[in-house]
Structures are given as structure tokens and as C-alpha cells.
Amino acid sequence: IMATEYDLVVIGGGSGGLACSKAAAELGAKVAVLDFVKPSPLGTTWGLGGTCVNVGCIPKKLMHQAAILGHAMHDARAFGWEAPEKVQHTWTTMVAGVQDHIGSLNWGYRVQLREKNVTYLNAYGSFIDAHTIRTVNKKGQETILSARNVVIATGGRPRIPDIPGGREFCISSDDLFSLPAAPGRTLVVGASYVALECAGFLNGLGYETTVMVRSILLRGFDQEIANKIGDDMHTRGVAFVRGAVPTDVAKQADGTLPVTDRTGDEGVRPAALHPAPFAVGRASLKADPNARTA
């Protein structure tokens, strides 16, 4: 296969990869950017733009806004608005709107690359040697690129604990923002900011939500503030199971997912329709492109 030559190949089409590729192109370099999303265990994929746009900051803020609007409608009666006592939220309508917005951002990034004369390949890239990249698209078609310089900007993906039923039944933030049906009663495993943000908007949307905490909330953050956040969430209806680590996830005939923790106690707050979200940290993908070969 004849190699196509570039001054720069960027592996990864997230915030860093896109910024790098566009900046290099503006300086006159011939640039290609590779972006490919391996499906999550649940089968979720997404478009160009990386974690923040597709399965991070953007959908999270939109779903938080949905929860805030619900609270505002409740408060509005005290300010003279004739709002009903109980309002109904429709998960599928929210998800459709969120995904439409994300889709528009995906398209915008592709347009920006085209305007900068950056070649975009929706293909998985791996090193053959320090200056040669093999790409394979979702159809299995292979292309060889030659580059004077290569930037690895592959980011990371959520870690799913290696426990029975973990990958089969549980989800992560990669899946939550595009779930096709409402999650129902939900157990969020982890105490990072991702876990607490997800638990916060799920609770705000009206779903019974529990957070399973191994040790402390928001490790690495100011603990006075972290504990105040936990107290506030508890006041708003979020339950916490502390000092617990999941060891097993099963699936019942009714679709619920009992989670057993390390003490052998069976969780009583499983998700009713969908797997419990894991938010126990992220794993770097920098080794994925066979970087040691380079």
C-alpha cells in the first residue's frame, strides 16, 4: 500500500487533537487527524470532538440544565406563575435534544477541519514505525500514512471494574447521555466529580439515586467543600452507601440489577431498567496506537 505523506498526523480528534491539527495547518503544515471510537461494552459510539463534546461536559451541562428547569418550575409558583403542582419530565425528549445538539457540534468540527485543509479520517490509527501509521476504518479498509511528526492525543475512557456482571450489565458516562429509555432507580458507583454530577442531575430529574462511595467524596479536592456538597446532595434526596465496593452485579427477571458490595450486603437500590453507572476513574488510551513501536 502506497503511503500518503503528511507533515503531521494527529491521532485523536478530541479537544487537544483538533486544536493541534488546526493550529499546525494554519502554519502551513499538511495535516491529517485520525478519530475512531471503539464501542463501549454497551455498544455506544459517537462522532468527532472527543469526550467533552460527546460524553462529557456538554451533555452533562445540558442534563443539569434540564434538572434546574424542573426546580425552577417548582419555585415559580411562589413568584406568581401558575405552574402545576407536579410536572412530568420525559427522558427520551431530553436525550433527543441533547444528541441533536451534539450532532451539530460534530458537524461543525468537520467543517472547521475542511476549511483549514486538514484531512479527517474516521479510522483507528496505530504505529508501524516512528513515522508510519496504519489506519483501519469501521469497514476494515486499511490506509498507510507517512508523517514527519505524530501527536498522540487519544485521551481516556472510563474504567469498568473487573467484577462478575460489571461489563455485561453496567454502564459508564460513555452510555448515560444517550440511554434510549429512562434509567429509573439508579446506583452510581464512585465518588468522583463525574459520579456526583451524574447522581445530581439524575436525582434532579426525579429518579431515585444512590451513590456507592469507597472512602471519601471528591478525593484530591478540598474536603470541607466536598463534605458540604455531599450534605447538600443528601438533603436533596441522594442516598449514600459509604465504605462499600461492588463485587458482583446480577440481573433479575424484572430487569433490576442487585449489586453486592465487598461486605456481602446486597444493594437494595438497583437500576430498574438500565445498568448502574460506574464512575470510578478513567484509563489512558495513549498506549493503544502501539506507541512503543515508535
Tab-separated table of C-alpha atoms in Angstrom:
chain	number	residue	atom	x	y	z
A	1	ILE	CA	0.000	0.000	0.000
A	2	MET	CA	1.417	3.380	-1.036
A	3	ALA	CA	1.775	5.709	1.966
A	4	THR	CA	0.243	9.199	1.872
A	5	GLU	CA	2.743	11.718	3.229
A	6	TYR	CA	1.973	14.406	5.805
A	7	ASP	CA	3.940	16.890	7.843
A	8	LEU	CA	1.829	15.999	10.883
A	9	VAL	CA	-0.567	13.208	11.790
A	10	VAL	CA	-2.657	13.657	14.929
A	11	ILE	CA	-4.092	10.511	16.475
A	12	GLY	CA	-7.215	11.573	18.329
A	13	GLY	CA	-9.972	14.019	17.429
A	14	GLY	CA	-10.832	15.455	20.830
A	15	SER	CA	-10.243	18.994	22.079
A	16	GLY	CA	-6.445	18.674	22.078
A	17	GLY	CA	-6.160	16.836	18.776
A	18	LEU	CA	-8.450	19.221	16.913
A	19	ALA	CA	-6.734	22.324	18.306
A	20	CYS	CA	-3.299	20.929	17.446
A	21	SER	CA	-4.241	19.916	13.914
A	22	LYS	CA	-5.896	23.248	13.074
A	23	ALA	CA	-3.024	25.282	14.517
A	24	ALA	CA	-0.457	23.297	12.519
A	25	ALA	CA	-2.486	23.708	9.334
A	26	GLU	CA	-2.674	27.474	9.855
A	27	LEU	CA	1.133	27.496	9.919
A	28	GLY	CA	1.246	25.777	6.540
A	29	ALA	CA	1.664	22.123	7.513
A	30	LYS	CA	-0.018	19.293	5.640
A	31	VAL	CA	-2.068	17.667	8.406
A	32	ALA	CA	-4.247	14.625	8.936
A	33	VAL	CA	-6.282	13.885	12.060
A	34	LEU	CA	-7.499	10.394	12.932
A	35	ASP	CA	-10.506	9.836	15.167
A	36	PHE	CA	-12.099	6.496	15.938
A	37	VAL	CA	-14.324	5.490	18.857
A	38	LYS	CA	-14.278	1.869	19.926
A	39	PRO	CA	-17.780	0.963	21.143
A	40	SER	CA	-18.377	0.825	24.884
A	41	PRO	CA	-19.371	-2.582	26.325
A	42	LEU	CA	-22.975	-1.457	25.789
A	43	GLY	CA	-22.153	-0.614	22.150
A	44	THR	CA	-22.198	3.187	22.406
A	45	THR	CA	-20.156	5.248	19.939
A	46	TRP	CA	-20.136	8.926	18.961
A	47	GLY	CA	-18.820	11.455	16.489
A	48	LEU	CA	-15.870	13.798	16.102
A	49	GLY	CA	-14.967	16.021	19.040
A	50	GLY	CA	-13.839	13.775	21.876
A	51	THR	CA	-15.115	13.147	25.381
A	52	CYS	CA	-16.116	16.673	26.413
A	53	VAL	CA	-18.407	17.294	23.480
A	54	ASN	CA	-19.945	13.850	23.135
A	55	VAL	CA	-19.994	12.124	26.531
A	56	GLY	CA	-18.722	14.709	28.991
A	57	CYS	CA	-19.070	18.411	29.705
A	58	ILE	CA	-21.630	19.316	27.049
A	59	PRO	CA	-24.334	16.659	27.609
A	60	LYS	CA	-23.730	16.814	31.366
A	61	LYS	CA	-24.388	20.560	31.476
A	62	LEU	CA	-27.475	20.192	29.308
A	63	MET	CA	-28.905	17.497	31.576
A	64	HIS	CA	-28.077	19.601	34.624
A	65	GLN	CA	-29.980	22.442	32.971
A	66	ALA	CA	-32.947	20.120	32.470
A	67	ALA	CA	-32.916	19.328	36.203
A	68	ILE	CA	-32.546	23.018	37.122
A	69	LEU	CA	-35.542	23.913	34.950
A	70	GLY	CA	-37.629	21.388	36.850
A	71	HIS	CA	-36.688	23.002	40.152
A	72	ALA	CA	-37.383	26.449	38.709
A	73	MET	CA	-40.866	25.389	37.675
A	74	HIS	CA	-41.498	24.241	41.233
A	75	ASP	CA	-40.277	27.561	42.656
A	76	ALA	CA	-42.144	29.627	40.062
A	77	ARG	CA	-45.466	29.314	41.906
A	78	ALA	CA	-44.087	31.417	44.771
A	79	PHE	CA	-43.355	34.162	42.238
A	80	GLY	CA	-46.841	34.272	40.764
A	81	TRP	CA	-46.528	31.738	37.956
A	82	GLU	CA	-49.480	29.369	37.710
A	83	ALA	CA	-47.488	26.177	37.328
A	84	PRO	CA	-48.942	22.728	38.101
A	85	GLU	CA	-48.066	21.106	41.415
A	86	LYS	CA	-46.371	18.209	39.650
A	87	VAL	CA	-44.617	18.424	36.305
A	88	GLN	CA	-43.622	15.422	34.194
A	89	HIS	CA	-40.180	15.007	32.638
A	90	THR	CA	-39.713	12.886	29.515
A	91	TRP	CA	-36.250	11.339	29.323
A	92	THR	CA	-36.439	10.449	25.632
A	93	THR	CA	-37.298	14.015	24.620
A	94	MET	CA	-34.343	15.376	26.587
A	95	VAL	CA	-31.918	12.795	25.161
A	96	ALA	CA	-33.078	13.501	21.605
A	97	GLY	CA	-32.489	17.232	22.093
A	98	VAL	CA	-29.084	16.684	23.687
A	99	GLN	CA	-27.969	14.340	20.912
A	100	ASP	CA	-29.220	16.714	18.199
A	101	HIS	CA	-27.108	19.486	19.717
A	102	ILE	CA	-24.061	17.227	19.919
A	103	GLY	CA	-24.588	16.194	16.310
A	104	SER	CA	-24.485	19.829	15.238
A	105	LEU	CA	-21.180	20.261	17.071
A	106	ASN	CA	-19.749	17.121	15.427
A	107	TRP	CA	-20.629	18.533	12.020
A	108	GLY	CA	-19.160	21.920	12.926
A	109	TYR	CA	-15.803	20.344	13.755
A	110	ARG	CA	-15.729	18.541	10.421
A	111	VAL	CA	-16.454	21.807	8.627
A	112	GLN	CA	-13.655	23.560	10.534
A	113	LEU	CA	-11.161	20.862	9.526
A	114	ARG	CA	-12.231	21.132	5.899
A	115	GLU	CA	-11.840	24.922	5.997
A	116	LYS	CA	-8.294	24.508	7.386
A	117	ASN	CA	-7.485	21.871	4.721
A	118	VAL	CA	-6.958	19.231	7.401
A	119	THR	CA	-7.616	15.663	6.246
A	120	TYR	CA	-10.066	13.918	8.594
A	121	LEU	CA	-10.094	10.131	8.739
A	122	ASN	CA	-12.676	8.288	10.824
A	123	ALA	CA	-10.220	5.441	11.301
A	124	TYR	CA	-8.216	3.726	14.032
A	125	GLY	CA	-4.514	4.575	13.830
A	126	SER	CA	-1.536	2.554	15.055
A	127	PHE	CA	2.207	2.863	14.581
A	128	ILE	CA	4.156	0.663	12.189
A	129	ASP	CA	7.299	2.633	12.994
A	130	ALA	CA	8.131	6.139	14.228
A	131	HIS	CA	6.953	7.806	11.009
A	132	THR	CA	4.428	5.361	9.569
A	133	ILE	CA	0.820	4.961	10.691
A	134	ARG	CA	-1.591	2.203	9.718
A	135	THR	CA	-5.270	3.261	9.751
A	136	VAL	CA	-8.289	0.951	9.649
A	137	ASN	CA	-11.826	2.281	9.265
A	138	LYS	CA	-15.045	0.656	10.509
A	139	LYS	CA	-15.347	-1.290	7.243
A	140	GLY	CA	-11.883	-2.786	7.746
A	141	GLN	CA	-10.318	-0.771	4.936
A	142	GLU	CA	-6.642	-0.026	5.550
A	143	THR	CA	-4.602	3.058	4.662
A	144	ILE	CA	-0.942	3.806	5.342
A	145	LEU	CA	0.167	7.327	6.296
A	146	SER	CA	3.717	8.665	6.455
A	147	ALA	CA	4.395	11.594	8.771
A	148	ARG	CA	7.387	13.689	9.768
A	149	ASN	CA	5.728	14.233	13.135
A	150	VAL	CA	2.988	12.436	15.053
A	151	VAL	CA	0.966	13.720	18.005
A	152	ILE	CA	-0.845	11.229	20.248
A	153	ALA	CA	-3.995	12.870	21.625
A	154	THR	CA	-6.115	9.826	22.383
A	155	GLY	CA	-7.442	10.880	25.793
A	156	GLY	CA	-9.022	8.236	28.006
A	157	ARG	CA	-12.094	6.110	28.637
A	158	PRO	CA	-13.950	5.193	31.829
A	159	ARG	CA	-12.741	2.148	33.743
A	160	ILE	CA	-15.234	-0.639	34.376
A	161	PRO	CA	-14.236	-2.747	37.419
A	162	ASP	CA	-13.389	-6.349	36.588
A	163	ILE	CA	-16.183	-7.936	38.611
A	164	PRO	CA	-18.830	-10.519	37.663
A	165	GLY	CA	-21.564	-8.775	35.701
A	166	GLY	CA	-19.634	-5.490	35.509
A	167	ARG	CA	-19.132	-5.249	31.771
A	168	GLU	CA	-22.255	-7.252	30.920
A	169	PHE	CA	-24.787	-5.175	32.832
A	170	CYS	CA	-23.218	-1.896	33.946
A	171	ILE	CA	-22.644	1.325	32.076
A	172	SER	CA	-20.431	4.405	32.347
A	173	SER	CA	-20.667	8.047	31.385
A	174	ASP	CA	-19.974	6.851	27.822
A	175	ASP	CA	-23.514	5.445	27.760
A	176	LEU	CA	-25.597	7.505	30.182
A	177	PHE	CA	-26.142	10.561	27.974
A	178	SER	CA	-27.677	8.571	25.127
A	179	LEU	CA	-29.675	5.930	27.007
A	180	PRO	CA	-32.755	5.189	24.891
A	181	ALA	CA	-35.025	4.836	27.947
A	182	ALA	CA	-35.203	6.445	31.368
A	183	PRO	CA	-32.784	4.870	33.865
A	184	GLY	CA	-35.247	4.618	36.742
A	185	ARG	CA	-33.844	3.831	40.191
A	186	THR	CA	-30.085	4.169	39.810
A	187	LEU	CA	-26.979	3.209	41.756
A	188	VAL	CA	-23.952	5.358	40.838
A	189	VAL	CA	-20.672	3.659	41.782
A	190	GLY	CA	-17.861	6.093	42.606
A	191	ALA	CA	-17.357	9.407	44.377
A	192	SER	CA	-15.518	11.456	41.762
A	193	TYR	CA	-16.921	14.676	40.363
A	194	VAL	CA	-18.254	12.692	37.392
A	195	ALA	CA	-20.141	10.365	39.748
A	196	LEU	CA	-21.590	13.188	41.821
A	197	GLU	CA	-22.552	15.247	38.765
A	198	CYS	CA	-24.397	12.287	37.249
A	199	ALA	CA	-26.087	11.484	40.548
A	200	GLY	CA	-27.057	15.135	40.940
A	201	PHE	CA	-28.872	15.550	37.650
A	202	LEU	CA	-30.463	12.082	37.817
A	203	ASN	CA	-31.879	12.953	41.225
A	204	GLY	CA	-32.931	16.377	39.948
A	205	LEU	CA	-34.826	14.727	37.086
A	206	GLY	CA	-36.800	12.679	39.582
A	207	TYR	CA	-35.015	9.318	39.626
A	208	GLU	CA	-34.253	7.645	42.955
A	209	THR	CA	-30.468	7.808	43.109
A	210	THR	CA	-27.857	6.245	45.395
A	211	VAL	CA	-24.090	6.799	45.334
A	212	MET	CA	-21.767	3.967	46.426
A	213	VAL	CA	-18.633	5.503	47.995
A	214	ARG	CA	-15.458	3.516	48.648
A	215	SER	CA	-13.875	6.019	51.047
A	216	ILE	CA	-14.276	9.806	50.661
A	217	LEU	CA	-16.045	12.168	48.309
A	218	LEU	CA	-14.019	14.029	45.686
A	219	ARG	CA	-10.551	12.739	46.503
A	220	GLY	CA	-7.982	15.458	45.800
A	221	PHE	CA	-10.463	18.271	46.380
A	222	ASP	CA	-10.845	20.424	49.486
A	223	GLN	CA	-12.593	18.057	51.894
A	224	GLU	CA	-14.560	20.739	53.718
A	225	ILE	CA	-16.172	21.707	50.428
A	226	ALA	CA	-16.527	18.047	49.359
A	227	ASN	CA	-18.415	17.191	52.539
A	228	LYS	CA	-20.674	20.232	52.142
A	229	ILE	CA	-21.503	19.025	48.639
A	230	GLY	CA	-22.308	15.576	49.989
A	231	ASP	CA	-24.516	17.030	52.727
A	232	ASP	CA	-26.363	19.180	50.211
A	233	MET	CA	-26.934	16.227	47.876
A	234	HIS	CA	-28.236	14.169	50.795
A	235	THR	CA	-30.618	16.982	51.731
A	236	ARG	CA	-31.917	16.994	48.166
A	237	GLY	CA	-32.651	13.278	48.254
A	238	VAL	CA	-29.494	11.498	47.070
A	239	ALA	CA	-28.671	8.476	49.263
A	240	PHE	CA	-25.089	7.379	50.001
A	241	VAL	CA	-23.689	3.915	50.735
A	242	ARG	CA	-20.287	4.513	52.328
A	243	GLY	CA	-17.297	2.234	52.753
A	244	ALA	CA	-18.531	-0.065	50.011
A	245	VAL	CA	-17.012	-1.542	46.850
A	246	PRO	CA	-19.099	-3.550	44.379
A	247	THR	CA	-18.085	-7.192	43.986
A	248	ASP	CA	-20.889	-8.629	41.877
A	249	VAL	CA	-23.734	-7.462	39.649
A	250	ALA	CA	-26.591	-9.763	38.680
A	251	LYS	CA	-29.681	-9.246	36.564
A	252	GLN	CA	-33.165	-10.231	37.686
A	253	ALA	CA	-36.119	-11.238	35.544
A	254	ASP	CA	-37.719	-7.821	36.066
A	255	GLY	CA	-34.634	-6.034	34.763
A	256	THR	CA	-33.348	-4.848	38.139
A	257	LEU	CA	-29.656	-5.198	38.932
A	258	PRO	CA	-28.861	-6.126	42.542
A	259	VAL	CA	-25.298	-5.072	43.365
A	260	THR	CA	-23.349	-6.918	46.055
A	261	ASP	CA	-20.630	-4.975	47.887
A	262	ARG	CA	-17.417	-6.229	49.474
A	263	THR	CA	-19.113	-6.838	52.826
A	264	GLY	CA	-21.567	-9.241	51.217
A	265	ASP	CA	-24.536	-6.931	51.718
A	266	GLU	CA	-26.865	-6.839	48.757
A	267	GLY	CA	-27.755	-3.394	47.461
A	268	VAL	CA	-31.445	-2.525	47.599
A	269	ARG	CA	-31.304	0.408	45.173
A	270	PRO	CA	-30.566	-1.180	41.790
A	271	ALA	CA	-31.360	0.452	38.473
A	272	ALA	CA	-34.857	-0.575	37.422
A	273	LEU	CA	-34.369	-0.533	33.662
A	274	HIS	CA	-30.716	0.069	32.894
A	275	PRO	CA	-27.300	-0.820	34.347
A	276	ALA	CA	-25.755	1.067	37.233
A	277	PRO	CA	-23.317	3.758	36.035
A	278	PHE	CA	-19.691	3.244	37.063
A	279	ALA	CA	-17.676	6.430	37.624
A	280	VAL	CA	-14.553	5.065	39.302
A	281	GLY	CA	-11.926	6.808	37.184
A	282	ARG	CA	-10.563	6.802	33.663
A	283	ALA	CA	-7.817	4.871	31.888
A	284	SER	CA	-5.452	6.500	29.399
A	285	LEU	CA	-5.549	5.318	25.784
A	286	LYS	CA	-2.070	6.583	24.935
A	287	ALA	CA	-0.709	3.041	24.602
A	288	ASP	CA	-3.481	1.975	22.205
A	289	PRO	CA	-1.812	3.176	18.981
A	290	ASN	CA	1.096	0.729	19.547
A	291	ALA	CA	3.193	3.722	20.596
A	292	ARG	CA	6.116	1.632	21.844
A	293	THR	CA	6.837	0.704	18.238
A	294	ALA	CA	7.670	4.369	17.624
